[in-house]
Every structure is written in C-alpha cells, then in structure tokens.
Amino acid sequence: METFNLGDGLIVTVVAMIVVFAVLTSLWFLVELVHKLVAEPAPATTVPIDREEASQPVLLDSGVDEQRAKAAAITALVAAYEAHPAKKFEIVDVTRIK
C-alpha cells in the first residue's frame, strides 16, 4: 500500500475544487439558459405620478421616535412587497396616523 503524503492531498484538493467550480458554473449557465428560454417578460405599465400633487407636507412631531418611524415605514414596505412581489416599491411619503 502506498502512502498518501501532503503533496498528494493538496493535488486532490485543488482538482476537487476545480471540478466543483466547473460543475457550479455549468449549472449557472444552464439556469440562465432555461430562464431566457422559458421566462416571458411582463409588460411594463407605469403610470407617471405628479410629485407635487401626490406628495403631502410632512409635519415633524418632536414626540415621534425616529427609529420607530423608520421601523414602521420598513414594515409597511415589506408588507406591500409580500402582497405584490413582482412590483418595485418606493417610500414617497411617511405620514403618522393617530
């Protein structure tokens, strides 16, 4: 039985890493190819929003905690995204409702 020294271990490691990355790269190209063949682009319908009419003045309340306001805005954004994941959302205005 032959001995398996450190040099042989390094060679096996490098060859195995090359094989793994080659397989991952080929899978990536295969997924991209299937995506291009199967996926149908959604029609982009955008409605222009007049920013002056749509925006409301923001009144800063000194009693509002900024971190809680940011957390509320992010929570609302996540909830809107979960309802319609294919759409892109943008925070335009933050209004506190009492």
Coordinates of C-alpha atoms in Angstrom, one line a residue:
M1 CA 0.0 0.0 0.0
E2 CA 1.4 3.4 -1.0
T3 CA 1.5 6.3 1.4
F4 CA -0.6 9.4 0.8
N5 CA 1.6 12.4 1.6
L6 CA 0.8 16.1 1.9
G7 CA 1.6 16.9 -1.8
D8 CA -0.9 14.2 -2.9
G9 CA -3.5 15.7 -0.6
L10 CA -3.0 19.2 -2.0
I11 CA -3.3 17.9 -5.6
V12 CA -6.5 16.1 -4.8
T13 CA -7.9 19.2 -3.0
V14 CA -7.1 21.5 -6.0
V15 CA -8.5 19.1 -8.5
A16 CA -11.7 18.6 -6.5
M17 CA -12.2 22.4 -6.1
I18 CA -11.8 22.8 -9.8
V19 CA -14.3 20.1 -10.5
V20 CA -16.8 21.6 -8.0
F21 CA -16.5 25.1 -9.5
A22 CA -16.8 23.8 -13.1
V23 CA -20.0 22.0 -12.2
L24 CA -21.4 25.0 -10.4
T25 CA -20.5 27.2 -13.4
S26 CA -22.2 24.8 -15.8
L27 CA -25.3 24.7 -13.6
W28 CA -25.4 28.5 -13.5
F29 CA -25.2 28.7 -17.3
L30 CA -27.9 26.1 -17.6
V31 CA -30.2 28.0 -15.3
E32 CA -29.6 31.2 -17.2
L33 CA -30.3 29.5 -20.5
V34 CA -33.6 28.0 -19.2
H35 CA -34.5 31.4 -17.8
K36 CA -34.0 33.1 -21.1
L37 CA -36.0 30.4 -23.0
V38 CA -38.9 30.0 -20.6
A39 CA -39.4 33.4 -18.9
E40 CA -41.8 35.8 -20.5
P41 CA -41.1 39.4 -19.8
A42 CA -44.0 41.1 -18.0
P43 CA -45.4 44.2 -19.9
A44 CA -44.1 47.3 -18.2
T45 CA -47.0 49.5 -17.5
T46 CA -46.1 52.6 -15.5
V47 CA -48.3 55.5 -14.5
P48 CA -46.5 58.8 -14.1
I49 CA -47.2 60.4 -10.8
D50 CA -47.2 64.1 -10.4
R51 CA -45.0 64.5 -7.4
E52 CA -46.3 68.0 -6.4
E53 CA -50.0 66.9 -6.2
A54 CA -49.3 63.4 -4.8
S55 CA -47.0 64.4 -2.0
Q56 CA -48.3 65.8 1.3
P57 CA -46.4 68.1 3.6
V58 CA -44.6 66.2 6.4
L59 CA -45.0 67.7 9.8
L60 CA -42.2 66.8 12.2
D61 CA -43.5 65.9 15.6
S62 CA -40.9 66.2 18.3
G63 CA -42.5 63.4 20.2
V64 CA -42.1 60.8 17.4
D65 CA -39.2 58.4 17.9
E66 CA -37.2 58.3 14.6
Q67 CA -36.2 54.7 14.9
R68 CA -39.8 53.6 15.5
A69 CA -40.9 55.7 12.5
K70 CA -38.3 54.0 10.3
A71 CA -39.3 50.6 11.5
A72 CA -42.9 51.3 10.8
A73 CA -42.1 52.5 7.2
I74 CA -39.9 49.4 6.6
T75 CA -42.7 47.1 7.9
A76 CA -45.2 48.7 5.6
L77 CA -42.9 48.4 2.7
V78 CA -42.3 44.7 3.4
A79 CA -46.0 44.1 3.8
A80 CA -46.7 45.8 0.4
Y81 CA -43.9 43.8 -1.2
E82 CA -45.2 40.5 0.2
A83 CA -48.6 41.3 -1.3
H84 CA -47.1 42.0 -4.8
P85 CA -43.6 40.6 -5.0
A86 CA -43.2 41.3 -8.7
K87 CA -43.6 45.1 -8.3
K88 CA -41.0 47.6 -7.1
F89 CA -41.9 49.9 -4.3
E90 CA -40.6 53.3 -3.2
I91 CA -41.3 55.2 0.0
V92 CA -42.6 58.6 -1.2
D93 CA -44.2 60.0 2.0
V94 CA -44.4 59.0 5.6
T95 CA -47.5 60.2 7.5
R96 CA -48.3 59.3 11.1
I97 CA -51.9 58.2 11.6
K98 CA -53.2 58.7 15.2

